[in-house]
Amino acid sequence: MQRVRLSSQQAPVHKLGDSQITLSPKFRLAVIQSSLLNPSPDLELSHGGEPLIPGLPDDVALNCLLRLPVQSHKASKAVCKRWHLLLGSKERFFTRRKELGFKDPWLFVFAYHKCTEKIQWQVLDLTNFSWHTIPAMPCREKVCPHGFRCVSTPRDGTLFVCGGTVSDADCPLDLVLKYEMQKNRWTVVNQMISARSFFASGVIDGMIYVAGGNSTDLFELDSAEVLDPVEGTWHPIARMGTNMASYDAAVLNGKLLVTEGWLWPFYVSPRGQVYDPRTNNWESMAVGLREGWTGSSVVIYGHLFVVSELERMKLKVYDADTDKWEAIEGPPLPEQICKPFAVNACDCRIYVVGRNLHVAEGHISRVSRKGTCEKKWCFGVRWNVVDSPDCFSDLTPSSSQVLFA
C-alpha cells in the first residue's frame, strides 16, 4: 500500500467572493462548457453561425429587421432561431433599437371598452401605421378611465399614469404608474401626496406637475405637487388659489395652463389658472384664452391649438397678443372621427383619436402673414385618416401620448 505524507502546513482559506479565489482546471472547463451550451441571447444574436439575412452583413440585416412592424413579429420570429431571439421579445427589440439610435414616434392610446369599461393600451406605429398592445396596467379592475391623467417624457420613451378613481365608489386614487418602452413593463412608483381625479397635469423641464381635481370627499382641490422622475419623490408647490377640477391643460412657454372648461348651463365663464415654476406662483388666465378654450389642446410651433368640440370641430389657434382665438385654414375634423376623442402632437403633426380608435393625422403648415410689420403666422391643416381594425369597434379613447423609440 502506498503511503501519503500529509503536510502540517495548511493552505490559506479564502472566503467566497475573495478576489484571490481561483478555480481548478476541472471547474474552469465546466464553466467554459456551460457558457458554450447556454450562451446569452445577445451573444448568440451577435455571433450566430447562420447570417440574419443571407447575402447581407449582420449589421445591415439587423438594421433592416429592427424596422419590422411589431404586428409582424409573431410570424417573423418563426423564420429562424436568431430572428426568434430578436423578435420574440419586445424588450430586446426596443433595446437594440435604442442602441442603434432609432427614434421613431409611436402613438399610445389609453382606451376602454364601451360596454365593460375594461381599460387597455393600444399602440400605433406612426411609421408603418400598424397596431400592437402592451401589458395591462397593474391597477384595480373597476376604475373610471377619464379620472386618470397621463403624461410622458417622449424622448425617454417613458409614460406616467397618475391618480384616477374607483368607478363603483367614487374614490380618488393616489396611484402613480410608470411604463418604460424599452423594458415593456409597468412599475409602481411613489404615490402622490394627495389622492385626486379629473385634475390637471403636464411636464415642464422633465418634471411632472399635477394640480387641482376631485378629492376623496368629492370636493374640488386647490393643492398642487411636482414629481422628480429621477428622485422618484413628490413635493408640494404653491396652491392654485381656487378649488378647481380640470377639463384640459397644456404646457406653453414653460408654464402650466389649467382650464375647467365650460359647464352646463353655461351661465358662468369658465375659470382658468396659469402656473410659473420659475416663481412658484399662480395667476388668473386671460379672459379670451379661457373663454375660447372649447376643446382638447396641443402645442405646435410654440402656439396653443384646440380641436373644438363646438364650431363643427374646427381647429383653432390662440393669439396671445390679441387674446383671441382664430380658426385656421383647412377643413374641419374628418367625419370618421367621432367624439369623445383624445389629442396629441408630434413635431408639426396633430393626432386626433376618435371612437373605435380611428385616427386623424393633421399636418400643420405655417406661412408668414403678409402686410404686417411684426412676424405673424398664418396656419393651415391637411387631414389624413388612419382607419382602425374591426376589433377596435367597441373601444373609446380616453387619452393619448406620443413616445419615441
C-alpha positions as a LaTeX table, in Angstrom:
\begin{tabular}{lrrr}
\hline
Residue & $x$ (\AA) & $y$ (\AA) & $z$ (\AA) \\
\hline
Met1 & 0.00 & 0.00 & 0.00 \\
Gln2 & 1.36 & 3.38 & $-0.97$ \\
Arg3 & 1.62 & 5.84 & 1.87 \\
Val4 & 0.83 & 9.53 & 1.51 \\
Arg5 & 2.55 & 12.12 & 3.61 \\
Leu6 & 0.32 & 14.90 & 4.93 \\
Ser7 & 1.84 & 18.33 & 5.47 \\
Ser8 & 1.21 & 20.05 & 8.76 \\
Gln9 & 1.07 & 23.41 & 6.93 \\
Gln10 & $-2.43$ & 24.33 & 5.77 \\
Ala11 & $-3.09$ & 26.42 & 2.72 \\
Pro12 & $-4.77$ & 29.78 & 3.37 \\
Val13 & $-8.58$ & 29.73 & 3.33 \\
His14 & $-10.40$ & 32.28 & 1.13 \\
Lys15 & $-13.96$ & 33.39 & 1.67 \\
Leu16 & $-16.45$ & 33.08 & $-1.16$ \\
Gly17 & $-16.12$ & 36.17 & $-3.32$ \\
Asp18 & $-12.49$ & 36.78 & $-2.30$ \\
Ser19 & $-10.57$ & 38.34 & $-5.20$ \\
Gln20 & $-7.85$ & 35.71 & $-4.88$ \\
Ile21 & $-10.13$ & 32.70 & $-5.27$ \\
Thr22 & $-9.31$ & 30.52 & $-8.28$ \\
Leu23 & $-10.91$ & 27.52 & $-9.93$ \\
Ser24 & $-9.19$ & 24.23 & $-10.60$ \\
Pro25 & $-8.73$ & 23.27 & $-14.28$ \\
Lys26 & $-11.63$ & 20.83 & $-13.88$ \\
Phe27 & $-14.07$ & 23.57 & $-12.75$ \\
Arg28 & $-12.74$ & 26.07 & $-15.29$ \\
Leu29 & $-13.54$ & 23.58 & $-18.04$ \\
Ala30 & $-17.06$ & 23.10 & $-16.64$ \\
Val31 & $-17.71$ & 26.86 & $-16.67$ \\
Ile32 & $-16.50$ & 27.19 & $-20.26$ \\
Gln33 & $-18.67$ & 24.27 & $-21.38$ \\
Ser34 & $-21.71$ & 25.77 & $-19.61$ \\
Ser35 & $-21.26$ & 29.12 & $-21.34$ \\
Leu36 & $-20.97$ & 27.42 & $-24.70$ \\
Leu37 & $-24.05$ & 25.29 & $-24.17$ \\
Asn38 & $-26.17$ & 28.18 & $-22.78$ \\
Pro39 & $-24.97$ & 31.41 & $-24.40$ \\
Ser40 & $-26.74$ & 34.66 & $-23.63$ \\
Pro41 & $-29.35$ & 35.77 & $-26.19$ \\
Asp42 & $-27.37$ & 38.89 & $-27.10$ \\
Leu43 & $-24.20$ & 36.83 & $-27.59$ \\
Glu44 & $-25.99$ & 34.29 & $-29.78$ \\
Leu45 & $-27.74$ & 37.05 & $-31.73$ \\
Ser46 & $-24.40$ & 38.69 & $-32.46$ \\
His47 & $-22.28$ & 35.62 & $-33.16$ \\
Gly48 & $-24.69$ & 33.03 & $-34.55$ \\
Gly49 & $-23.41$ & 30.69 & $-37.24$ \\
Glu50 & $-26.15$ & 31.47 & $-39.76$ \\
Pro51 & $-26.46$ & 35.02 & $-41.14$ \\
Leu52 & $-29.51$ & 37.04 & $-40.11$ \\
Ile53 & $-30.34$ & 37.58 & $-43.79$ \\
Pro54 & $-28.36$ & 35.55 & $-46.37$ \\
Gly55 & $-26.22$ & 37.77 & $-48.56$ \\
Leu56 & $-26.18$ & 40.73 & $-46.15$ \\
Pro57 & $-23.71$ & 41.63 & $-43.41$ \\
Asp58 & $-25.27$ & 41.16 & $-39.97$ \\
Asp59 & $-25.14$ & 44.85 & $-39.11$ \\
Val60 & $-27.11$ & 45.74 & $-42.25$ \\
Ala61 & $-29.53$ & 42.85 & $-41.71$ \\
Leu62 & $-30.10$ & 43.87 & $-38.07$ \\
Asn63 & $-30.86$ & 47.42 & $-39.18$ \\
Cys64 & $-33.49$ & 46.04 & $-41.56$ \\
Leu65 & $-35.11$ & 43.70 & $-39.02$ \\
Leu66 & $-35.39$ & 46.46 & $-36.43$ \\
Arg67 & $-37.70$ & 48.30 & $-38.85$ \\
Leu68 & $-40.24$ & 45.48 & $-38.99$ \\
Pro69 & $-43.69$ & 46.40 & $-37.63$ \\
Val70 & $-44.29$ & 44.89 & $-34.19$ \\
Gln71 & $-47.53$ & 43.43 & $-35.57$ \\
Ser72 & $-45.48$ & 41.15 & $-37.86$ \\
His73 & $-43.14$ & 39.82 & $-35.15$ \\
Lys74 & $-45.31$ & 36.81 & $-34.30$ \\
Ala75 & $-44.98$ & 35.42 & $-37.83$ \\
Ser76 & $-41.43$ & 36.67 & $-38.49$ \\
Lys77 & $-39.84$ & 35.12 & $-35.40$ \\
Ala78 & $-40.60$ & 31.66 & $-36.81$ \\
Val79 & $-38.08$ & 32.16 & $-39.64$ \\
Cys80 & $-35.05$ & 31.00 & $-37.64$ \\
Lys81 & $-33.60$ & 30.92 & $-34.14$ \\
Arg82 & $-31.76$ & 34.24 & $-34.47$ \\
Trp83 & $-34.90$ & 36.00 & $-35.67$ \\
His84 & $-36.78$ & 34.46 & $-32.74$ \\
Leu85 & $-34.18$ & 35.83 & $-30.30$ \\
Leu86 & $-34.59$ & 39.35 & $-31.70$ \\
Leu87 & $-38.33$ & 39.47 & $-32.42$ \\
Gly88 & $-39.64$ & 37.16 & $-29.70$ \\
Ser89 & $-39.22$ & 39.81 & $-27.01$ \\
Lys90 & $-40.32$ & 43.45 & $-27.21$ \\
Glu91 & $-37.75$ & 44.27 & $-24.53$ \\
Arg92 & $-34.85$ & 43.01 & $-26.65$ \\
Phe93 & $-36.31$ & 44.53 & $-29.83$ \\
Phe94 & $-36.61$ & 48.04 & $-28.40$ \\
Thr95 & $-33.30$ & 47.75 & $-26.53$ \\
Arg96 & $-31.49$ & 47.05 & $-29.81$ \\
Arg97 & $-33.37$ & 49.91 & $-31.48$ \\
Lys98 & $-32.17$ & 52.26 & $-28.74$ \\
Glu99 & $-28.58$ & 51.01 & $-29.08$ \\
Leu100 & $-28.66$ & 51.78 & $-32.81$ \\
Gly101 & $-30.20$ & 55.22 & $-32.28$ \\
Phe102 & $-33.73$ & 54.66 & $-33.61$ \\
Lys103 & $-36.09$ & 57.49 & $-32.60$ \\
Asp104 & $-39.38$ & 56.86 & $-34.37$ \\
Pro105 & $-42.75$ & 58.09 & $-32.97$ \\
Trp106 & $-45.36$ & 55.72 & $-31.51$ \\
Leu107 & $-48.87$ & 56.81 & $-30.53$ \\
Phe108 & $-50.00$ & 55.28 & $-27.22$ \\
Val109 & $-53.79$ & 55.30 & $-26.82$ \\
Phe110 & $-55.41$ & 54.73 & $-23.42$ \\
Ala111 & $-58.81$ & 53.24 & $-24.29$ \\
Tyr112 & $-61.71$ & 51.43 & $-22.67$ \\
His113 & $-64.45$ & 49.06 & $-23.82$ \\
Lys114 & $-67.72$ & 50.97 & $-24.09$ \\
Cys115 & $-69.76$ & 48.14 & $-22.53$ \\
Thr116 & $-67.47$ & 46.64 & $-19.90$ \\
Glu117 & $-65.30$ & 49.78 & $-19.35$ \\
Lys118 & $-62.29$ & 47.48 & $-19.20$ \\
Ile119 & $-59.18$ & 49.60 & $-19.80$ \\
Gln120 & $-56.28$ & 48.82 & $-22.13$ \\
Trp121 & $-53.44$ & 50.44 & $-24.04$ \\
Gln122 & $-53.14$ & 50.20 & $-27.82$ \\
Val123 & $-50.04$ & 51.44 & $-29.66$ \\
Leu124 & $-49.97$ & 52.79 & $-33.22$ \\
Asp125 & $-46.64$ & 52.68 & $-35.08$ \\
Leu126 & $-46.66$ & 56.10 & $-36.77$ \\
Thr127 & $-44.12$ & 54.91 & $-39.35$ \\
Asn128 & $-45.81$ & 51.70 & $-40.53$ \\
Phe129 & $-49.32$ & 52.54 & $-39.23$ \\
Ser130 & $-49.80$ & 49.16 & $-37.56$ \\
Trp131 & $-51.14$ & 48.45 & $-34.06$ \\
His132 & $-49.88$ & 46.37 & $-31.14$ \\
Thr133 & $-50.64$ & 46.12 & $-27.42$ \\
Ile134 & $-48.60$ & 46.49 & $-24.24$ \\
Pro135 & $-49.05$ & 44.74 & $-20.86$ \\
Ala136 & $-52.09$ & 45.71 & $-18.80$ \\
Met137 & $-51.66$ & 48.32 & $-16.06$ \\
Pro138 & $-51.37$ & 46.90 & $-12.52$ \\
Cys139 & $-54.42$ & 48.61 & $-11.04$ \\
Arg140 & $-57.95$ & 47.87 & $-9.87$ \\
Glu141 & $-60.37$ & 46.42 & $-12.36$ \\
Lys142 & $-63.27$ & 48.83 & $-11.75$ \\
Val143 & $-61.85$ & 52.28 & $-12.45$ \\
Cys144 & $-63.19$ & 55.30 & $-14.29$ \\
Pro145 & $-60.98$ & 55.77 & $-17.38$ \\
His146 & $-61.50$ & 59.53 & $-17.56$ \\
Gly147 & $-60.34$ & 60.07 & $-13.97$ \\
Phe148 & $-56.71$ & 59.22 & $-14.78$ \\
Arg149 & $-54.19$ & 61.69 & $-16.12$ \\
Cys150 & $-51.43$ & 60.55 & $-18.46$ \\
Val151 & $-48.17$ & 62.39 & $-19.15$ \\
Ser152 & $-44.89$ & 61.35 & $-20.71$ \\
Thr153 & $-41.26$ & 62.18 & $-21.31$ \\
Pro154 & $-41.35$ & 61.31 & $-25.02$ \\
Arg155 & $-37.63$ & 61.24 & $-25.82$ \\
Asp156 & $-37.02$ & 58.85 & $-22.91$ \\
Gly157 & $-39.82$ & 56.56 & $-24.07$ \\
Thr158 & $-41.47$ & 56.78 & $-20.64$ \\
Leu159 & $-45.16$ & 57.09 & $-19.81$ \\
Phe160 & $-46.75$ & 58.01 & $-16.46$ \\
Val161 & $-50.35$ & 57.36 & $-15.36$ \\
Cys162 & $-51.43$ & 59.25 & $-12.25$ \\
Gly163 & $-54.47$ & 59.33 & $-9.96$ \\
Gly164 & $-57.83$ & 58.06 & $-11.15$ \\
Thr165 & $-60.95$ & 56.97 & $-9.35$ \\
Val166 & $-62.69$ & 53.74 & $-8.43$ \\
Ser167 & $-65.84$ & 53.69 & $-10.54$ \\
Asp168 & $-68.18$ & 51.94 & $-8.08$ \\
Ala169 & $-67.16$ & 54.03 & $-5.06$ \\
Asp170 & $-66.21$ & 57.48 & $-6.48$ \\
Cys171 & $-62.98$ & 57.15 & $-4.51$ \\
Pro172 & $-60.00$ & 59.05 & $-5.98$ \\
Leu173 & $-56.61$ & 57.30 & $-6.10$ \\
Asp174 & $-53.06$ & 58.43 & $-5.32$ \\
Leu175 & $-51.67$ & 55.75 & $-7.64$ \\
Val176 & $-48.71$ & 56.50 & $-9.94$ \\
Leu177 & $-47.60$ & 54.00 & $-12.59$ \\
Lys178 & $-44.62$ & 54.22 & $-14.94$ \\
Tyr179 & $-44.26$ & 52.40 & $-18.26$ \\
Glu180 & $-40.85$ & 52.20 & $-19.94$ \\
Met181 & $-40.98$ & 51.34 & $-23.61$ \\
Gln182 & $-37.51$ & 49.81 & $-23.66$ \\
Lys183 & $-38.39$ & 47.42 & $-20.81$ \\
Asn184 & $-42.02$ & 46.92 & $-21.92$ \\
Arg185 & $-43.28$ & 46.79 & $-18.36$ \\
Trp186 & $-45.15$ & 48.80 & $-15.74$ \\
Thr187 & $-43.77$ & 49.71 & $-12.33$ \\
Val188 & $-45.49$ & 51.32 & $-9.36$ \\
Val189 & $-43.67$ & 54.47 & $-8.24$ \\
Asn190 & $-44.15$ & 56.68 & $-5.18$ \\
Gln191 & $-47.76$ & 57.74 & $-4.73$ \\
Met192 & $-48.93$ & 61.34 & $-4.91$ \\
Ile193 & $-49.23$ & 63.37 & $-1.72$ \\
Ser194 & $-52.99$ & 63.77 & $-2.30$ \\
Ala195 & $-55.36$ & 61.33 & $-3.95$ \\
Arg196 & $-57.06$ & 63.09 & $-6.87$ \\
Ser197 & $-59.01$ & 62.54 & $-10.07$ \\
Phe198 & $-60.00$ & 64.76 & $-13.02$ \\
Phe199 & $-57.00$ & 67.02 & $-12.41$ \\
Ala200 & $-54.52$ & 68.98 & $-14.49$ \\
Ser201 & $-51.11$ & 67.57 & $-15.42$ \\
Gly202 & $-48.11$ & 68.49 & $-17.52$ \\
Val203 & $-44.36$ & 68.06 & $-17.94$ \\
Ile204 & $-42.03$ & 71.07 & $-17.68$ \\
Asp205 & $-38.26$ & 70.58 & $-17.97$ \\
Gly206 & $-38.65$ & 66.87 & $-17.20$ \\
Met207 & $-40.66$ & 67.49 & $-14.00$ \\
Ile208 & $-44.24$ & 66.21 & $-13.71$ \\
Tyr209 & $-46.81$ & 68.67 & $-12.33$ \\
Val210 & $-50.35$ & 67.88 & $-11.14$ \\
Ala211 & $-52.89$ & 70.36 & $-9.82$ \\
Gly212 & $-56.49$ & 70.57 & $-8.62$ \\
Gly213 & $-59.00$ & 67.80 & $-9.28$ \\
Asn214 & $-61.51$ & 66.00 & $-7.08$ \\
Ser215 & $-60.55$ & 64.87 & $-3.58$ \\
Thr216 & $-61.57$ & 61.86 & $-1.52$ \\
Asp217 & $-64.63$ & 63.70 & $-0.18$ \\
Leu218 & $-65.65$ & 64.70 & $-3.73$ \\
Phe219 & $-64.76$ & 68.35 & $-3.15$ \\
Glu220 & $-62.52$ & 70.15 & $-5.62$ \\
Leu221 & $-58.88$ & 70.67 & $-4.63$ \\
Asp222 & $-56.64$ & 73.71 & $-4.85$ \\
Ser223 & $-53.43$ & 71.85 & $-3.99$ \\
Ala224 & $-50.65$ & 71.07 & $-6.48$ \\
Glu225 & $-47.47$ & 68.99 & $-6.43$ \\
Val226 & $-44.49$ & 68.04 & $-8.56$ \\
Leu227 & $-42.64$ & 64.76 & $-9.19$ \\
Asp228 & $-38.96$ & 64.50 & $-9.95$ \\
Pro229 & $-38.84$ & 61.27 & $-12.04$ \\
Val230 & $-35.14$ & 60.79 & $-11.29$ \\
Glu231 & $-35.52$ & 61.00 & $-7.49$ \\
Gly232 & $-38.99$ & 59.48 & $-7.56$ \\
Thr233 & $-40.33$ & 61.84 & $-4.89$ \\
Trp234 & $-43.30$ & 64.24 & $-4.83$ \\
His235 & $-43.07$ & 67.76 & $-3.39$ \\
Pro236 & $-45.88$ & 70.27 & $-2.75$ \\
Ile237 & $-45.90$ & 73.52 & $-4.69$ \\
Ala238 & $-47.94$ & 76.71 & $-4.34$ \\
Arg239 & $-51.70$ & 76.28 & $-4.11$ \\
Met240 & $-53.82$ & 77.36 & $-7.07$ \\
Gly241 & $-55.80$ & 79.90 & $-5.09$ \\
Thr242 & $-59.09$ & 78.41 & $-6.28$ \\
Asn243 & $-60.60$ & 74.94 & $-5.92$ \\
Met244 & $-60.96$ & 73.52 & $-9.41$ \\
Ala245 & $-61.24$ & 70.28 & $-11.35$ \\
Ser246 & $-59.61$ & 70.32 & $-14.76$ \\
Tyr247 & $-61.22$ & 69.90 & $-18.16$ \\
Asp248 & $-57.94$ & 70.33 & $-20.04$ \\
Ala249 & $-54.37$ & 71.52 & $-19.51$ \\
Ala250 & $-51.33$ & 72.41 & $-21.61$ \\
Val251 & $-47.70$ & 73.47 & $-21.21$ \\
Leu252 & $-46.90$ & 76.66 & $-23.13$ \\
Asn253 & $-43.73$ & 78.76 & $-22.86$ \\
Gly254 & $-42.63$ & 76.89 & $-19.74$ \\
Lys255 & $-45.93$ & 77.45 & $-17.91$ \\
Leu256 & $-48.78$ & 75.09 & $-16.96$ \\
Leu257 & $-52.17$ & 76.27 & $-18.24$ \\
Val258 & $-55.24$ & 74.82 & $-16.50$ \\
Thr259 & $-58.87$ & 75.30 & $-17.51$ \\
Glu260 & $-62.06$ & 73.87 & $-16.03$ \\
Gly261 & $-63.89$ & 74.31 & $-19.34$ \\
Trp262 & $-67.46$ & 75.39 & $-19.92$ \\
Leu263 & $-70.01$ & 73.87 & $-17.53$ \\
Trp264 & $-73.70$ & 73.46 & $-18.22$ \\
Pro265 & $-75.83$ & 75.60 & $-18.31$ \\
Phe266 & $-73.01$ & 77.97 & $-19.44$ \\
Tyr267 & $-74.15$ & 80.87 & $-17.27$ \\
Val268 & $-70.74$ & 81.39 & $-15.69$ \\
Ser269 & $-67.49$ & 81.95 & $-17.57$ \\
Pro270 & $-65.01$ & 79.09 & $-17.02$ \\
Arg271 & $-62.13$ & 79.61 & $-14.66$ \\
Gly272 & $-58.50$ & 79.18 & $-15.66$ \\
Gln273 & $-55.16$ & 79.35 & $-13.87$ \\
Val274 & $-51.53$ & 79.61 & $-15.06$ \\
Tyr275 & $-48.57$ & 78.28 & $-13.06$ \\
Asp276 & $-44.99$ & 79.51 & $-13.50$ \\
Pro277 & $-42.48$ & 77.05 & $-11.95$ \\
Arg278 & $-39.72$ & 79.66 & $-12.03$ \\
Thr279 & $-41.56$ & 81.83 & $-9.49$ \\
Asn280 & $-43.77$ & 79.10 & $-7.96$ \\
Asn281 & $-46.80$ & 81.36 & $-8.45$ \\
Trp282 & $-50.26$ & 81.01 & $-9.94$ \\
Glu283 & $-52.10$ & 83.75 & $-11.80$ \\
Ser284 & $-55.52$ & 84.02 & $-13.44$ \\
Met285 & $-55.76$ & 83.05 & $-17.08$ \\
Ala286 & $-56.55$ & 85.73 & $-19.66$ \\
Val287 & $-60.28$ & 86.05 & $-20.32$ \\
Gly288 & $-60.12$ & 85.37 & $-24.05$ \\
Leu289 & $-57.91$ & 82.31 & $-23.54$ \\
Arg290 & $-60.20$ & 80.59 & $-21.03$ \\
Glu291 & $-63.49$ & 81.53 & $-22.70$ \\
Gly292 & $-62.36$ & 80.29 & $-26.12$ \\
Trp293 & $-60.80$ & 77.05 & $-24.85$ \\
Thr294 & $-63.61$ & 74.79 & $-26.05$ \\
Gly295 & $-61.83$ & 71.50 & $-26.75$ \\
Ser296 & $-58.70$ & 69.41 & $-26.37$ \\
Ser297 & $-55.39$ & 71.18 & $-26.82$ \\
Val298 & $-51.88$ & 70.61 & $-28.20$ \\
Val299 & $-48.86$ & 72.88 & $-28.60$ \\
Ile300 & $-47.24$ & 73.09 & $-32.06$ \\
Tyr301 & $-44.73$ & 75.68 & $-33.29$ \\
Gly302 & $-44.93$ & 77.25 & $-29.81$ \\
His303 & $-48.65$ & 78.03 & $-30.25$ \\
Leu304 & $-51.70$ & 76.60 & $-28.48$ \\
Phe305 & $-54.14$ & 74.77 & $-30.78$ \\
Val306 & $-57.54$ & 73.40 & $-29.81$ \\
Val307 & $-59.72$ & 70.85 & $-31.59$ \\
Ser308 & $-63.03$ & 72.46 & $-30.77$ \\
Glu309 & $-65.91$ & 70.26 & $-29.68$ \\
Leu310 & $-68.14$ & 73.04 & $-31.00$ \\
Glu311 & $-67.83$ & 75.10 & $-34.21$ \\
Arg312 & $-68.07$ & 71.98 & $-36.44$ \\
Met313 & $-64.95$ & 70.59 & $-34.73$ \\
Lys314 & $-62.68$ & 73.06 & $-36.49$ \\
Leu315 & $-59.07$ & 73.52 & $-35.41$ \\
Lys316 & $-58.25$ & 76.92 & $-33.97$ \\
Val317 & $-55.16$ & 78.66 & $-32.59$ \\
Tyr318 & $-54.70$ & 81.18 & $-29.78$ \\
Asp319 & $-53.09$ & 84.58 & $-30.40$ \\
Ala320 & $-51.57$ & 85.81 & $-27.13$ \\
Asp321 & $-51.09$ & 89.36 & $-28.46$ \\
Thr322 & $-54.79$ & 89.91 & $-29.08$ \\
Asp323 & $-56.13$ & 87.38 & $-26.51$ \\
Lys324 & $-58.27$ & 85.87 & $-29.26$ \\
Trp325 & $-58.75$ & 82.51 & $-30.96$ \\
Glu326 & $-58.60$ & 82.20 & $-34.73$ \\
Ala327 & $-59.85$ & 79.34 & $-36.89$ \\
Ile328 & $-57.03$ & 78.01 & $-39.05$ \\
Glu329 & $-57.35$ & 77.37 & $-42.78$ \\
Gly330 & $-58.41$ & 73.91 & $-43.87$ \\
Pro331 & $-61.32$ & 71.51 & $-43.45$ \\
Pro332 & $-62.85$ & 70.51 & $-40.11$ \\
Leu333 & $-62.06$ & 67.20 & $-38.44$ \\
Pro334 & $-62.92$ & 64.28 & $-40.79$ \\
Glu335 & $-66.37$ & 62.76 & $-40.26$ \\
Gln336 & $-64.90$ & 59.36 & $-39.28$ \\
Ile337 & $-63.53$ & 60.91 & $-36.07$ \\
Cys338 & $-66.39$ & 60.91 & $-33.57$ \\
Lys339 & $-66.44$ & 62.25 & $-30.03$ \\
Pro340 & $-65.13$ & 61.63 & $-27.47$ \\
Phe341 & $-61.60$ & 61.96 & $-28.75$ \\
Ala342 & $-58.03$ & 62.18 & $-27.45$ \\
Val343 & $-55.48$ & 64.59 & $-28.90$ \\
Asn344 & $-51.68$ & 64.72 & $-29.01$ \\
Ala345 & $-48.96$ & 66.06 & $-31.28$ \\
Cys346 & $-45.51$ & 65.27 & $-32.65$ \\
Asp347 & $-43.43$ & 67.94 & $-34.36$ \\
Cys348 & $-45.80$ & 69.62 & $-36.86$ \\
Arg349 & $-48.42$ & 66.85 & $-36.82$ \\
Ile350 & $-51.51$ & 66.56 & $-34.65$ \\
Tyr351 & $-53.14$ & 63.20 & $-33.92$ \\
Val352 & $-56.83$ & 63.05 & $-33.02$ \\
Val353 & $-58.10$ & 59.62 & $-31.90$ \\
Gly354 & $-61.85$ & 59.17 & $-32.10$ \\
Arg355 & $-64.34$ & 56.49 & $-31.18$ \\
Asn356 & $-63.38$ & 53.00 & $-32.45$ \\
Leu357 & $-59.78$ & 54.34 & $-32.42$ \\
His358 & $-59.90$ & 55.83 & $-35.89$ \\
Val359 & $-57.02$ & 58.33 & $-36.07$ \\
Ala360 & $-56.93$ & 61.63 & $-37.93$ \\
Glu361 & $-53.40$ & 62.82 & $-38.68$ \\
Gly362 & $-53.30$ & 66.55 & $-39.32$ \\
His363 & $-50.25$ & 68.18 & $-40.88$ \\
Ile364 & $-49.98$ & 71.77 & $-39.62$ \\
Ser365 & $-48.37$ & 74.22 & $-42.03$ \\
Arg366 & $-47.48$ & 77.83 & $-41.39$ \\
Val367 & $-46.63$ & 80.79 & $-43.60$ \\
Ser368 & $-45.69$ & 84.32 & $-42.68$ \\
Arg369 & $-48.68$ & 86.62 & $-42.75$ \\
Lys370 & $-48.35$ & 89.36 & $-45.36$ \\
Gly371 & $-48.96$ & 93.03 & $-44.67$ \\
Thr372 & $-47.79$ & 93.01 & $-41.04$ \\
Cys373 & $-44.65$ & 94.62 & $-39.70$ \\
Glu374 & $-44.35$ & 92.06 & $-36.89$ \\
Lys375 & $-43.72$ & 88.39 & $-37.58$ \\
Lys376 & $-47.19$ & 86.83 & $-37.60$ \\
Trp377 & $-48.06$ & 83.37 & $-38.78$ \\
Cys378 & $-50.97$ & 82.04 & $-40.76$ \\
Phe379 & $-51.67$ & 78.34 & $-40.07$ \\
Gly380 & $-53.34$ & 75.65 & $-42.13$ \\
Val381 & $-54.18$ & 71.97 & $-41.68$ \\
Arg382 & $-54.37$ & 68.98 & $-44.02$ \\
Trp383 & $-56.02$ & 65.79 & $-42.68$ \\
Asn384 & $-55.39$ & 62.13 & $-43.35$ \\
Val385 & $-57.38$ & 59.30 & $-41.69$ \\
Val386 & $-55.88$ & 56.05 & $-40.42$ \\
Asp387 & $-58.71$ & 53.51 & $-40.15$ \\
Ser388 & $-58.58$ & 51.12 & $-37.21$ \\
Pro389 & $-59.05$ & 47.32 & $-37.26$ \\
Asp390 & $-62.57$ & 45.94 & $-36.91$ \\
Cys391 & $-61.67$ & 44.52 & $-33.48$ \\
Phe392 & $-61.48$ & 48.10 & $-32.14$ \\
Ser393 & $-65.15$ & 48.79 & $-32.90$ \\
Asp394 & $-66.12$ & 48.83 & $-29.19$ \\
Leu395 & $-63.16$ & 50.91 & $-27.95$ \\
Thr396 & $-63.33$ & 54.55 & $-26.86$ \\
Pro397 & $-60.19$ & 56.69 & $-26.30$ \\
Ser398 & $-59.55$ & 58.46 & $-23.02$ \\
Ser399 & $-56.03$ & 59.80 & $-23.50$ \\
Ser400 & $-53.08$ & 59.58 & $-25.89$ \\
Gln401 & $-49.32$ & 60.16 & $-25.74$ \\
Val402 & $-46.52$ & 60.10 & $-28.31$ \\
Leu403 & $-43.28$ & 58.29 & $-27.32$ \\
Phe404 & $-40.06$ & 57.83 & $-29.29$ \\
Ala405 & $-38.15$ & 54.56 & $-29.55$ \\
\hline
\end{tabular}
